[in-house]
């Protein structure tokens, strides 16, 4: 019998080790796997690659991950935050690497990883510093760059509802990067607000089918976003 | 440059946003960049239905809620609480950027450092190597929307033109800006270069040309 | 005010002319725009390119389109049907062209068209007759072919619910190709079973946002699939 | 070839499907090709939870409904009415093939004309130019699933082997078949070539080798 639920955060993160690449769901304060991130920060890991839209912004567990030197590299589109300069300081000191990617290219590269597309052409970033060094080609009169699929060892997500197959639903802006990362990572770990019976999510309303989810931990943080 | 110019009265930030909003036709789908462009939605005439997209996955963004009405699950790309209009829809980030990059938005309104007379845009990096660069969705919006309008001051704080022959800052997109709304003028990018469409009250063609780094047509 | 509803099928299909490329939603008997297809067959057009999974199978309006010679070319993955040999006969006589594409490549090419991806690499069909003549490249040790985005002039869809912005929902297997085609065509025309007020589809449940839809015609065919 | 062989008792179609079903582990996600492979789902042991995908956009396909229970909105890729299990989910065709092509399915069970000892599969075209060719999702499934099992008769109607040195029909995929279930044997594709895993009752290694177009290992 399929049962993706694990008893606690430690079981959810079992096996995550030094050097792992980790996608973090969420956009801004919504849809972030806050409890998983806090537990990750407690693990004392090194040389992590963090892939997320706001991976350079510091908040909760992310602040601790950055401060303690657990993160060697960040792949993101917007490593800034109105309430923290921690990433900037680390970057200026050369203590963290940054792979900056346009947000649309970032998420399309994740989508490609999940969809079996090893590489694709896009006009975004063609002719700019962020397209420099990449293969280019003019297609239909437009300069394009070749971008590669972006995989990760782990994805940490936050869902609204989950069942034992690992089917997930999200709430409004909480959807964001979560369903895309679910398919792009080797091991996908979700924390969910609500644990429902199998069939509790209508077939038309499942956003992430359980095939993409390896472990689910129930973290009933209440109904607010953070 | 500024020292030799006639003093002129310029639009406020709110007036710049209102001037751009006036030109958005009924029924358009638009994305507003973070900062100044976000103000545009406040000034769309009430009789027009303009649908705003937010790249974190909302089509049909409504106004800011009163503090008591905040839904903590509804934020825009600027991480501010917003509302959903009736008819709004939610999508994931890949679907949201597919919408942007697939050429479906009628309009993106972006901030800018510089716009060249061929429509190149520089708005993401000053080229300062100390500061970790950030780009967000600017390159996708700039390359993807049918119309790209840039909302920016006409000159820098030190009086240097921002509408230029060739951008000096790192580019965001090549040749995709269609119009610029500044605190003194509305300038269209045409095959001939900059074309003055309108000015702030009391501002002349010559005033705008004097503050512009390339030939201004009329 | 945005109002995508048109009064009748003729208004829905206004402007469709000889030589147009037309995507048809539906998989098997479910989610087909049956009424739009019947009305299209009545228009007496020529040289149409029909793009659909089952574009070679004959049924209803499709049979008439094929019989009357309106279709010059079909782009599909499976031009067969258990209850018709009409397409085979036309093909054998050289009266219709066929661009055969693996089903996943077909739908990914449509998705690419809608998403601003002019071309992508895929292992599907590499080294086979259907990959012959295409650019190939080995990526991560795997032979891939380069496939191009597939656009159309029109998409004809069937939806379950629609509102005046053109937001659409689908019912179960009726979803299939419909949402993908909506974004890949210049003009997207949907017939819907149910007309709802704006806001009548929950934001989390809109499958095709109205930005992708140009015209909607209300065809209340009842609750059965065909 | 067949004239010189010992007569043997072979599996029926249902027994072939049951033999393959026996080997699908609990918790796997599988897609069953149209025709013979579809039968496999009827024979999965009741204590195992195997989740079937249908490429028209269903994950969690259940058994055929009784005529009175047909939901006309639920069909599989073979256009037959099916049911949805609790936990089933619906996706569009692009998402369905992203699942297939992205390597997420544990297993695809496909029909076949020929399988080569290096795992090439021919199952979509006999190379007959008169007949309009059809491919459906076979190339995507063959290239995308983690395991590709082929369910087919061991020899053609005229007695020619279908497990061959090199396929003579146009290829569906290169090197992706991992196992073949026939009416007389279960054969694994290994770096060495065909490896006999099992036979139908009363069938010997020699019986299978005599009907196979390349060296059979054990």
mmCIF file of C-alpha atoms in Angstrom, chain A residues 1-2 4 114-116 164-165 167 183 198-199 203-204 206 209 211-212, chain D residues 26-27 29 49 51 59 84 86-90 98-99 101-102 104-105:
data_model
loop_
_atom_site.group_PDB
_atom_site.id
_atom_site.type_symbol
_atom_site.label_atom_id
_atom_site.label_comp_id
_atom_site.label_asym_id
_atom_site.label_seq_id
_atom_site.Cartn_x
_atom_site.Cartn_y
_atom_site.Cartn_z
ATOM 1 C CA UNK A 1 0.000 0.000 0.000
ATOM 2 C CA UNK A 2 1.235 3.418 -0.910
ATOM 3 C CA UNK A 4 3.749 8.881 1.491
ATOM 4 C CA UNK A 114 10.238 17.448 -15.039
ATOM 5 C CA UNK A 115 8.975 17.064 -18.604
ATOM 6 C CA UNK A 116 11.936 15.262 -20.157
ATOM 7 C CA UNK A 164 -1.557 9.129 1.294
ATOM 8 C CA UNK A 165 -0.705 8.814 -2.427
ATOM 9 C CA UNK A 167 -1.609 14.065 -4.190
ATOM 10 C CA UNK A 183 8.465 17.152 -10.887
ATOM 11 C CA UNK A 198 -7.528 9.208 -0.307
ATOM 12 C CA UNK A 199 -10.063 10.683 -2.694
ATOM 13 C CA UNK A 203 -9.685 14.468 -9.354
ATOM 14 C CA UNK A 204 -10.161 17.769 -11.216
ATOM 15 C CA UNK A 206 -5.351 17.697 -7.717
ATOM 16 C CA UNK A 209 -0.314 14.124 -8.620
ATOM 17 C CA UNK A 211 3.658 10.355 -8.659
ATOM 18 C CA UNK A 212 5.797 13.454 -8.108
ATOM 19 C CA UNK D 26 3.364 -2.689 -5.088
ATOM 20 C CA UNK D 27 3.309 1.074 -5.480
ATOM 21 C CA UNK D 29 2.975 3.804 -11.553
ATOM 22 C CA UNK D 49 -1.567 -1.010 -5.156
ATOM 23 C CA UNK D 51 -1.530 3.082 -10.149
ATOM 24 C CA UNK D 59 -3.577 9.024 -13.152
ATOM 25 C CA UNK D 84 -11.481 6.668 -11.453
ATOM 26 C CA UNK D 86 -10.137 7.285 -5.070
ATOM 27 C CA UNK D 87 -6.959 9.373 -5.325
ATOM 28 C CA UNK D 88 -7.197 9.692 -9.110
ATOM 29 C CA UNK D 89 -6.180 12.953 -10.735
ATOM 30 C CA UNK D 90 -6.883 14.657 -14.050
ATOM 31 C CA UNK D 98 5.388 15.545 -19.381
ATOM 32 C CA UNK D 99 4.795 12.801 -16.806
ATOM 33 C CA UNK D 101 8.495 11.833 -21.066
ATOM 34 C CA UNK D 102 9.968 13.130 -17.833
ATOM 35 C CA UNK D 104 8.217 9.531 -13.838
ATOM 36 C CA UNK D 105 6.362 6.342 -14.763
#
